[in-house]
Each structure stands twice: as structure tokens, then as C-alpha cells.
């Protein structure tokens, strides 16, 4: 271990900005919010905290934290990404951990080690500490009162999700007229761990039902998953997610009995606006979900269109067993692994066997094939794409009100280079679900590849606003949109963000290299090319046309030129 590293005894607890760090418990605390992180992530954080403000190389971290063991290139990157997520940090505008290109990382937050009980207190402390604390408390009270006054009189402003220098689109608009809400993961209070899929399924279905209402701004469920099984400070969570309201609750199943507890909270004040306990039979699960949705609509004075009223009264299936199997598939699909994707497919097929007209199950089954194509999980990707299209069309033929089915069709059409049809399908998905982040992302990328990157930028930023914990693919797509607008300085932070979120996503590396080359940063472009070749030894510039369904062949040839300029073949 590096001799400059602090001992375990000294690093037992400390503060990074306002976060309290408990090394032994692998726990971060801020107010009432507690986040557990893995042991290796805590070791890296403690190592950085011992040398705040210093640039620490990857080699030092790998040698000291991993005790000299050979680790994959992306191991450290993943740990840094996890720390940033836990601390709510942004790699493009960091307040905690800064990435120093080609060098390493630097902790830029303030670090305060706590005074232990055995340390000597300086003389005179007792004489001034009490009056000083009284003054501090009075000042804090004044600040709190001022904040409450300002909160009541200041509209909520949407976050600028990409922090770039040349953005003046209409996404940074006042959101005070549209109630914003996030559905937190419902807790599972059932006696059997195997019933946890039910609470996750109910959370997703309520999120989906609310997302379809044009009078609400609803955060994507993937951004709330980090709060699962966590002690939550509602004000802090609302601030993190940039929403005014939070829906929280729990589910308990015992045999055929179902108990659901739901509560709607004002995140700015912590006040409970509505709450209800439901003691019902499992067969009544749909009416429970509908009742929760309608109570939220009433509490927030959301006006429904006639079409939305019709959709709210439209059941997907009346077969409880089919729905139960469908929920099992939803949980498996959300794991985003090859094996779980196949298991999810089996659950959806069972659900369809129980109810051959369950359109939503066909739509979900189509998603498993689009994922198979996206992540290259099948030896014949084009066959996966065709199967996804076939199932999505089947779903639409049964029920043309399914947003996910149209999203899958948009995704398929895009990769088949049917740009007009892709844009139409994605727009239809958004009309049915105005809060579906993936639909906005697909629409944005369709515009980019069809030759309208300016429109694409707006749609992609909207997707990122709906999903604050957006995947790397969103950031990569935004970088591509800026690249094709010749805004290379804006493309860089988005692409670097994508690399930080998922170092294995090839598209972000390709456009990062091309952007650096366009800016004549040849050394950095060459270094980025080496990184890509390390991650993918079989990478070939000739395959760019297959990787990106770009309409303009000149754009494709230009990318190839800059990749070769950086040393790739």
C-alpha cells in the first residue's frame, strides 16, 4: 500500500462536502438519505479522500487498492461511475471526482476528517463553542425561512441536462404549470422473497399509467431504481430527480390477499398530500392501480383529455395468472443481461399462452428481441430485428394504444434505414406516452441519422430530462448530434460522459476519436484510438456503415477518414 495512504483507523469516518462517509459500514449519509456502496468503491473513495486535490493515476489506484492484482481496464472506470452516481456527481460538471485526461482522477470536493474522542480539545473551546453554536443556529433559521419564502414564489426551472456552452433550446423552460412526479420503488413487505416481483411490477405499472397523461411530467422508472431498499430523505430525493412530487408505497401479498399502501408527498415541503391503504383480493389488483392513479390525478388537479379517459378505463388483460407471469417477465427484462432476457421471454410466452389477446405481452416480447439486437446477443442480429418487428406489429393489431409497441417499431425502422417510418412510429409512441424517455431518444437518433441533428438534439435532451440517470447510449447519441452539427467542443463532454457511464459502448469511442481529430487534438485522438483498440481488438473502420445507419454517405466516409487519421484501420 502506498505509504501516503491513510490507515484504516484514521479513515474510519470523514466528510466529503456534506456527505458523511462511514468506511467500515460502506455507507454514505446525507440528511436522512443512506446509500450503501460496495467495499471496493469505498476503498477507492477513501484513497482519493486521503489525497484531496492531487492527481492520482490509474496505475497508483490499481496497484494500491487492488494490491497489484491484474484488473480489466474498465474495472476502475466502473467503480468511479458508481461513486459518481452515489454522490449525485456529473462527470461533465464534477463537484466531487474529476477525470484528468490520460492521467487519472482527482478528488476536488472538500474533505474533513472527524475529530476522535481521544484527541485533545484546544484550550478555551468550552468558552466560545456554545455562543457560537447559538449564533450559527440563528443564522440557519433565517436562511431556512428565506428559502421557504423563495420556494413559494419561484417557479421550478428544468435542469440543463447537458451543460454545454451553446444550447438555447426550449427545454430549459419553466415547468411550474406541469406537475412533475417520480414514483419511488414500492417496498416489498411480503413473507416470501419470491413475491418481490409484484412490488416491482406494481411500481412500473403505476409509473406507466401516470406517464401516459399529458398533464404530468413523470420521471423514467430507471432513474428511481437506486432508491430501492434505501432510507429516503424525500426532500433530497425530489431535488435529485428535479421533481415537485413523489409517490411512495409498499406491497404485501399473503396467499390471495393483497395489501397496498400508497402516499403522495410534496417533495418541497415533505407534506403528505394523499395516502391510502388497500386491503383487497389479488383479482382486484387492476382496480387498486387505477384508483391510485386517479387519486393522484385528483390531488394534483390534472386535467385528462377524452382519449386519456378512454385509455384509463381500458384493461390490458382480465386474466390474473397471465398478468402475474407478465410481471415476472418485466422484472427479469429490467436486469438487462442475456440470460435474464431469455428468461423474460419465457415468461411473456407463458403469459400469451394464458391470454392469446394480451397485446402488452406481445409488445414486451418484442422488446426482448430488440434488446437482443441492440446488445448483439444473437448470432443473427437481423433475424432478431425482424422478429421484434413482427411481434410489435402483432401487438398493435390487437391494441393500437401501446406506446412500447410503437417504440420497438421505431427502433427497428431506424436500423433498417427507414427514417420516415421510424420518425412516425416514435412520434406515435410519444403521443401515447408523453413521458417515455426511450421514445424521445429513438426519435432524436432518427432525426440525427436522417440528417436533422438540430431536431435530434432537442429530442435527446428531453429524453435525458425524463431519465436523469440516463444510460450511456443517450449521452453517446447527444454527442453524435453535436458532432454532425460541427459543434465538436459540445460533443466532447457528452461523449466523455458516455464513456464514463459505459466504457464498452463503442459508439461513444468512435465519435470521441472523430471529434478530437476534427479539433486537431491528434495526440488525444490517437490515445482514444488505442483505448478503443484495447477494448475491441477486432474493431475495423470498414464496419462503420454497419454500426451506424447514417443516411448521408459523405458523413460516414468523413468519420472513417478521421478514425484512420487517429491510427485505426
XYZ file of C-alpha atoms in Angstrom:
569
model
C 0.000 0.000 0.000
C 1.202 3.480 -0.787
C 2.886 4.966 2.256
C 0.917 8.168 1.759
C -2.344 6.280 2.105
C -4.141 6.777 5.375
C -4.538 3.903 7.818
C -7.844 2.112 8.420
C -8.036 3.646 11.894
C -7.702 7.197 10.582
C -10.203 6.625 7.772
C -12.992 5.256 9.910
C -15.292 8.236 9.265
C -14.955 11.546 7.432
C -16.948 14.086 5.410
C -16.799 14.861 1.695
C -18.651 18.146 1.278
C -21.955 17.424 3.072
C -21.736 13.638 2.789
C -20.817 11.679 5.896
C -18.687 8.655 4.991
C -18.581 5.565 7.198
C -15.795 3.401 5.793
C -16.376 0.303 7.930
C -20.103 0.213 7.069
C -19.549 1.103 3.371
C -22.177 3.783 3.880
C -22.736 7.359 2.684
C -25.202 9.571 4.560
C -26.726 12.931 3.699
C -29.540 14.029 5.985
C -31.932 11.081 6.176
C -30.596 9.544 2.970
C -28.342 6.500 3.392
C -26.605 4.802 0.470
C -24.645 1.563 0.689
C -21.767 1.122 -1.749
C -19.600 -1.875 -2.465
C -16.412 -2.354 -0.459
C -14.050 -1.745 -3.386
C -15.783 1.534 -4.221
C -15.345 2.624 -0.602
C -11.638 1.753 -0.751
C -11.207 3.924 -3.842
C -13.138 6.786 -2.236
C -11.055 6.583 0.938
C -7.856 6.511 -1.127
C -8.881 9.649 -3.025
C -10.001 11.334 0.213
C -6.575 10.831 1.712
C -5.052 12.909 -1.108
C -7.654 15.561 -1.992
C -6.695 17.879 -4.832
C -3.949 15.554 -6.092
C -3.991 13.844 -9.472
C -3.888 10.116 -8.773
C -3.018 7.867 -11.676
C -4.890 4.734 -12.646
C -1.685 2.803 -12.023
C -1.490 4.015 -8.417
C -5.113 3.121 -7.717
C -4.833 -0.295 -9.363
C -1.562 -1.054 -7.553
C -2.646 0.118 -4.089
C -6.393 -0.579 -3.974
C -6.276 -3.836 -5.909
C -2.992 -4.805 -4.216
C -1.178 -5.194 -7.506
C -3.651 -7.688 -8.981
C -4.221 -7.556 -12.715
C -7.641 -5.991 -13.320
C -9.553 -5.191 -16.501
C -9.266 -1.679 -17.880
C -12.897 -0.941 -17.163
C -12.865 -2.099 -13.508
C -11.704 1.241 -12.140
C -13.913 3.191 -14.554
C -16.963 1.304 -13.316
C -16.055 1.990 -9.696
C -15.675 5.729 -10.410
C -19.035 5.714 -12.220
C -20.702 4.042 -9.216
C -19.196 6.606 -6.854
C -20.438 9.465 -9.030
C -23.934 8.006 -9.079
C -23.931 7.587 -5.303
C -22.713 11.165 -4.769
C -25.038 12.527 -7.485
C -21.986 13.848 -9.325
C -21.693 14.637 -13.040
C -18.538 13.770 -14.961
C -19.110 16.749 -17.294
C -19.507 19.250 -14.462
C -17.891 17.487 -11.497
C -18.162 18.643 -7.898
C -16.540 15.562 -6.360
C -14.389 13.447 -8.702
C -12.683 14.980 -11.720
C -11.287 12.913 -14.604
C -7.896 14.154 -15.818
C -7.465 13.027 -19.417
C -4.703 10.428 -19.909
C -3.583 10.895 -16.281
C -6.129 9.715 -13.741
C -8.554 11.167 -11.210
C -8.658 13.976 -8.666
C -10.967 14.490 -5.685
C -11.978 18.157 -5.891
C -14.501 18.160 -3.015
C -13.541 19.303 0.460
C -12.566 16.542 2.884
C -12.987 16.901 6.639
C -11.750 14.180 8.962
C -13.756 13.933 12.152
C -12.087 14.586 15.485
C -11.939 11.418 17.574
C -12.965 11.391 21.221
C -9.378 10.766 22.315
C -7.975 13.798 20.539
C -7.132 16.765 22.739
C -9.545 19.688 22.628
C -7.787 23.086 22.445
C -7.994 25.357 25.463
C -10.850 27.782 25.516
C -13.158 25.745 23.301
C -15.769 25.431 26.054
C -15.912 29.215 26.468
C -16.812 30.001 22.842
C -18.423 26.893 21.397
C -21.878 27.368 22.982
C -22.431 31.015 21.948
C -21.006 30.249 18.502
C -23.428 27.380 18.065
C -26.308 29.615 19.100
C -25.334 32.216 16.509
C -24.984 29.517 13.850
C -28.414 28.081 14.647
C -29.997 31.530 14.439
C -28.375 32.167 11.058
C -29.514 28.767 9.767
C -33.059 29.546 10.906
C -33.027 32.829 8.987
C -31.703 31.085 5.877
C -34.368 28.359 6.183
C -37.165 30.940 6.405
C -35.810 32.825 3.387
C -35.601 29.568 1.411
C -39.219 28.728 2.198
C -40.351 32.189 1.045
C -38.316 31.918 -2.150
C -39.552 28.371 -2.869
C -43.157 29.505 -2.681
C -42.557 32.381 -5.089
C -40.034 30.941 -7.503
C -41.058 28.600 -10.339
C -39.187 25.330 -10.787
C -36.711 25.515 -13.654
C -35.865 22.408 -15.664
C -32.251 21.321 -15.406
C -29.914 21.891 -18.308
C -29.070 18.261 -18.832
C -26.013 18.558 -20.975
C -24.224 21.619 -19.550
C -22.808 22.615 -22.920
C -21.989 26.106 -23.939
C -24.136 26.725 -26.994
C -27.564 25.464 -26.033
C -30.614 27.653 -26.185
C -33.352 25.157 -26.989
C -36.784 25.274 -25.449
C -36.091 22.547 -22.910
C -34.911 24.988 -20.238
C -38.429 26.224 -19.772
C -40.406 26.943 -16.655
C -42.121 23.744 -15.514
C -44.442 25.385 -12.971
C -47.626 24.684 -14.946
C -46.991 20.955 -15.313
C -46.845 18.924 -12.092
C -43.690 16.788 -12.011
C -43.616 13.458 -10.209
C -41.424 10.416 -9.614
C -42.720 7.034 -8.480
C -40.268 5.579 -5.979
C -39.839 1.774 -5.818
C -42.643 0.328 -3.701
C -41.316 -1.688 -0.780
C -41.945 -5.439 -0.637
C -43.414 -6.492 2.728
C -44.456 -9.994 1.629
C -43.494 -13.029 3.674
C -41.731 -14.670 0.740
C -38.844 -13.133 -1.175
C -40.204 -14.715 -4.365
C -43.071 -12.209 -4.296
C -40.759 -9.194 -4.775
C -41.610 -9.134 -8.493
C -45.120 -7.992 -7.535
C -43.996 -4.763 -5.851
C -41.651 -4.017 -8.757
C -44.408 -4.715 -11.267
C -46.914 -2.504 -9.490
C -44.325 0.302 -9.327
C -43.737 0.035 -13.061
C -47.422 -0.156 -13.955
C -48.327 2.905 -11.890
C -45.376 4.768 -13.447
C -46.576 3.743 -16.903
C -50.167 4.775 -16.186
C -49.058 8.226 -14.987
C -46.595 8.593 -17.879
C -49.439 8.366 -20.370
C -51.049 11.527 -19.021
C -50.078 14.645 -20.958
C -50.783 16.829 -17.908
C -47.964 15.254 -15.879
C -44.173 15.235 -16.161
C -43.100 11.770 -14.989
C -39.512 10.675 -14.349
C -38.467 7.409 -16.003
C -38.508 4.423 -13.651
C -34.855 3.544 -14.298
C -33.848 6.794 -12.584
C -35.652 5.846 -9.371
C -34.309 2.302 -9.034
C -31.354 3.496 -6.938
C -33.803 4.338 -4.125
C -34.916 0.705 -3.794
C -34.458 -0.585 -0.226
C -32.955 2.764 0.813
C -33.851 5.075 3.685
C -35.037 8.132 1.793
C -34.997 11.822 2.603
C -37.926 12.907 0.421
C -36.716 16.488 0.007
C -33.295 15.320 -1.104
C -34.760 12.715 -3.496
C -37.091 15.299 -5.035
C -34.161 17.662 -5.543
C -32.026 14.912 -7.111
C -34.792 13.948 -9.520
C -35.800 17.576 -10.135
C -39.494 16.939 -9.390
C -42.080 18.506 -7.107
C -43.970 15.355 -6.051
C -43.073 11.809 -5.019
C -45.254 8.705 -4.852
C -44.072 6.114 -2.347
C -45.617 2.937 -1.026
C -45.425 -0.745 -0.177
C -46.953 -4.053 -1.252
C -47.720 -7.127 0.812
C -49.085 -10.364 -0.617
C -50.292 -13.252 1.523
C -51.962 -16.027 -0.439
C -54.825 -14.459 -2.381
C -54.780 -11.352 -0.180
C -53.135 -8.121 -1.256
C -52.345 -5.018 0.782
C -51.053 -1.904 -0.964
C -50.069 1.297 0.835
C -49.564 4.421 -1.271
C -48.791 8.018 -0.348
C -48.292 11.166 -2.390
C -45.755 13.611 -0.918
C -44.884 17.208 -1.756
C -41.099 16.964 -2.150
C -40.524 20.655 -1.491
C -42.106 20.594 1.969
C -42.345 16.900 2.874
C -46.111 17.285 3.420
C -48.325 14.240 2.800
C -50.922 15.219 0.194
C -52.767 11.922 -0.083
C -52.456 8.419 1.318
C -54.448 5.203 1.271
C -54.345 1.562 2.388
C -55.937 -1.040 0.120
C -56.856 -4.455 1.541
C -58.095 -6.424 -1.440
C -58.042 -9.781 -3.212
C -55.325 -10.358 -5.822
C -58.001 -10.323 -8.518
C -58.607 -6.653 -7.674
C -55.022 -5.568 -8.391
C -56.012 -3.653 -11.534
C -58.670 -1.609 -9.746
C -56.148 -0.766 -6.995
C -53.667 0.561 -9.538
C -56.374 2.521 -11.331
C -57.591 4.005 -8.048
C -54.071 5.140 -7.093
C -53.628 6.771 -10.497
C -56.970 8.573 -10.331
C -56.315 9.810 -6.782
C -53.033 11.343 -7.923
C -54.818 12.965 -10.869
C -57.364 14.408 -8.438
C -54.802 15.541 -5.834
C -52.699 17.365 -8.432
C -55.719 18.726 -10.363
C -54.555 17.117 -13.601
C -56.981 17.516 -16.488
C -57.460 14.403 -18.627
C -58.230 14.512 -22.320
C -61.125 12.412 -23.584
C -58.659 9.968 -25.136
C -56.778 9.662 -21.836
C -60.044 8.938 -20.039
C -60.780 6.133 -22.511
C -57.276 4.703 -22.101
C -57.558 4.767 -18.295
C -60.671 2.596 -18.500
C -59.062 0.124 -20.923
C -57.789 -3.123 -19.285
C -54.875 -4.989 -20.898
C -55.999 -8.399 -19.650
C -58.562 -9.818 -17.248
C -56.514 -12.955 -16.661
C -54.724 -12.556 -13.315
C -52.416 -15.525 -13.953
C -51.345 -14.070 -17.304
C -50.692 -10.728 -15.633
C -48.721 -12.410 -12.827
C -46.473 -14.160 -15.364
C -46.126 -10.903 -17.277
C -44.890 -9.114 -14.126
C -42.285 -11.844 -13.574
C -41.038 -11.206 -17.088
C -40.902 -7.438 -16.501
C -38.575 -7.860 -13.523
C -36.286 -10.236 -15.433
C -36.178 -7.971 -18.507
C -35.155 -4.999 -16.355
C -31.913 -6.808 -15.383
C -30.588 -6.259 -18.946
C -28.496 -9.424 -19.122
C -28.509 -12.007 -21.887
C -29.661 -14.829 -19.628
C -32.422 -12.844 -17.916
C -33.591 -11.570 -21.291
C -34.209 -15.189 -22.347
C -35.973 -15.985 -19.068
C -38.154 -12.888 -19.501
C -39.047 -14.129 -22.973
C -40.209 -17.431 -21.489
C -42.449 -15.594 -19.006
C -44.003 -13.468 -21.754
C -44.672 -16.567 -23.877
C -46.386 -18.248 -20.912
C -48.454 -15.107 -20.415
C -49.526 -15.166 -24.074
C -50.461 -18.857 -23.770
C -52.781 -17.924 -20.899
C -54.277 -14.968 -22.788
C -53.623 -15.006 -26.576
C -55.020 -11.467 -26.859
C -52.727 -9.939 -24.216
C -51.258 -7.267 -26.522
C -48.951 -5.861 -23.878
C -47.234 -9.257 -23.522
C -46.586 -9.320 -27.290
C -45.133 -5.816 -27.034
C -42.867 -6.864 -24.146
C -41.817 -9.972 -26.068
C -40.831 -7.709 -28.974
C -38.644 -5.723 -26.575
C -36.621 -8.855 -25.744
C -35.748 -9.249 -29.428
C -34.858 -5.579 -29.877
C -32.563 -5.898 -26.825
C -31.016 -8.986 -28.389
C -30.199 -6.924 -31.478
C -29.019 -3.876 -29.559
C -26.571 -5.786 -27.338
C -25.514 -8.276 -30.026
C -26.735 -11.272 -28.025
C -27.644 -13.325 -31.102
C -25.536 -14.768 -33.901
C -28.063 -13.488 -36.472
C -28.916 -9.919 -35.351
C -31.009 -9.163 -38.435
C -33.282 -12.072 -37.511
C -33.725 -10.587 -34.018
C -34.712 -7.288 -35.624
C -37.257 -8.969 -37.913
C -38.753 -10.903 -35.018
C -39.041 -7.707 -32.942
C -40.919 -6.004 -35.796
C -43.254 -8.980 -36.282
C -44.217 -9.131 -32.596
C -44.635 -5.367 -32.273
C -46.946 -5.367 -35.304
C -48.916 -8.227 -33.723
C -49.308 -6.193 -30.532
C -50.522 -3.163 -32.491
C -53.008 -5.303 -34.447
C -54.612 -6.297 -31.114
C -54.330 -2.918 -29.382
C -53.105 0.206 -31.170
C -52.783 2.117 -27.879
C -49.492 0.514 -26.779
C -46.603 3.020 -26.738
C -43.878 0.374 -26.319
C -45.007 -1.451 -29.460
C -44.611 1.738 -31.495
C -41.262 2.433 -29.836
C -39.996 -1.010 -30.922
C -41.235 -0.362 -34.471
C -39.434 2.989 -34.496
C -36.220 1.342 -33.308
C -36.491 -1.399 -35.943
C -37.270 1.028 -38.767
C -34.304 3.204 -37.796
C -31.867 0.315 -38.077
C -33.471 -0.716 -41.348
C -32.781 2.868 -42.531
C -36.492 3.563 -42.983
C -36.159 7.010 -41.457
C -39.620 8.408 -42.215
C -41.339 5.337 -40.763
C -39.029 5.418 -37.727
C -39.921 9.044 -37.023
C -43.647 8.367 -37.455
C -43.572 5.348 -35.126
C -41.560 7.180 -32.453
C -43.917 10.162 -32.634
C -46.884 7.810 -32.232
C -45.234 6.262 -29.161
C -44.751 9.742 -27.662
C -48.367 10.697 -28.403
C -49.478 7.612 -26.426
C -46.914 8.162 -23.646
C -45.572 11.748 -23.475
C -43.096 10.754 -20.749
C -41.386 7.788 -22.424
C -37.687 8.672 -22.463
C -36.704 5.849 -24.829
C -39.199 7.039 -27.432
C -37.683 10.527 -27.359
C -34.192 9.013 -27.652
C -35.188 6.915 -30.659
C -36.875 9.900 -32.272
C -33.782 12.021 -31.621
C -31.394 9.499 -33.124
C -33.733 9.027 -36.111
C -33.535 12.760 -36.783
C -29.735 12.694 -36.411
C -29.190 9.851 -38.878
C -31.795 11.286 -41.271
C -29.774 14.498 -41.498
C -31.513 16.789 -38.985
C -29.186 16.755 -35.945
C -30.604 20.029 -34.573
C -34.023 18.427 -34.111
C -32.312 15.346 -32.751
C -30.546 17.391 -30.072
C -33.832 18.713 -28.701
C -35.398 15.258 -28.510
C -32.332 13.714 -26.876
C -32.137 16.417 -24.241
C -35.809 15.822 -23.495
C -35.081 12.104 -23.039
C -32.259 12.932 -20.615
C -34.522 15.241 -18.627
C -37.120 12.486 -18.295
C -34.443 9.997 -17.236
C -31.848 11.810 -15.068
C -29.957 8.517 -14.631
C -29.910 8.097 -18.414
C -27.890 5.264 -19.984
C -24.639 5.814 -21.845
C -26.453 5.417 -25.178
C -28.323 8.703 -24.579
C -25.110 10.629 -23.969
C -23.473 8.984 -26.992
C -26.433 9.922 -29.206
C -26.271 13.528 -27.954
C -22.552 13.598 -28.769
C -23.324 12.354 -32.270
C -25.963 15.058 -32.703
C -23.428 17.750 -31.823
C -20.778 16.111 -33.993
C -22.957 16.330 -37.104
C -23.693 19.979 -36.295
C -19.908 20.571 -36.291
C -20.116 21.514 -32.600
C -17.144 19.371 -31.607
C -16.469 21.240 -28.353
C -20.032 20.417 -27.266
C -19.763 16.831 -28.486
C -16.691 16.079 -26.340
C -18.253 16.312 -22.840
C -21.299 14.302 -23.925
C -19.118 11.557 -25.412
C -16.775 11.536 -22.412
C -19.842 11.201 -20.204
C -20.946 8.204 -22.289
C -17.542 6.565 -21.862
C -17.705 7.109 -18.106
C -21.167 5.541 -17.936
C -20.293 2.531 -20.087
C -16.737 2.133 -21.270
C -17.757 -0.775 -23.539
C -20.141 1.271 -25.702
C -18.256 1.512 -28.998
C -20.271 4.367 -30.496
C -19.050 6.826 -27.851
C -15.398 5.925 -28.549
C -15.853 6.247 -32.318
C -17.313 9.746 -32.163
C -14.940 10.822 -29.408
C -11.979 9.922 -31.634
C -13.541 11.645 -34.648
C -14.344 14.800 -32.622
C -10.808 15.049 -31.243
C -9.395 14.588 -34.740
C -11.728 17.267 -36.127
C -10.371 19.633 -33.468
C -6.762 18.755 -34.418
C -6.173 17.235 -30.998
C -4.213 14.489 -32.683
C -2.366 13.136 -29.637
C -5.595 12.761 -27.682
C -7.335 11.225 -30.701
C -4.526 8.659 -31.031
C -4.706 7.842 -27.335
C -8.511 7.395 -27.571
C -7.979 5.137 -30.586
C -5.596 2.960 -28.555
C -8.252 2.706 -25.848
C -10.858 1.569 -28.385
C -8.477 -0.992 -29.885
C -7.738 -2.313 -26.388
C -11.446 -2.751 -25.683
C -12.229 -4.201 -29.118
C -9.174 -5.744 -30.824
C -11.343 -6.749 -33.807
C -12.615 -3.226 -34.457
C -12.495 -2.274 -38.146
C -13.106 1.129 -39.703
C -14.731 -0.656 -42.637
C -17.605 -1.716 -40.364
C -18.715 1.841 -39.577
C -21.501 1.695 -42.172
C -22.968 -1.353 -40.400
C -22.629 0.218 -36.937
C -24.434 3.478 -37.724
C -27.456 3.696 -40.080
C -26.454 7.133 -41.408
C -28.364 8.379 -44.449
C -25.628 10.679 -45.772
C -22.774 8.530 -47.137
C -20.414 11.531 -47.097
C -20.835 11.756 -43.308
C -19.891 8.100 -42.971
C -16.799 8.500 -45.142
C -15.727 11.544 -43.135
C -15.898 9.549 -39.881
C -13.801 6.799 -41.444
C -11.233 9.381 -42.570
C -10.771 10.748 -39.047
C -10.623 7.296 -37.461
C -7.826 6.336 -39.861
C -6.121 9.643 -39.174
C -6.055 8.622 -35.486
C -4.366 5.324 -36.373
C -7.284 2.895 -36.697
C -7.601 0.516 -39.641
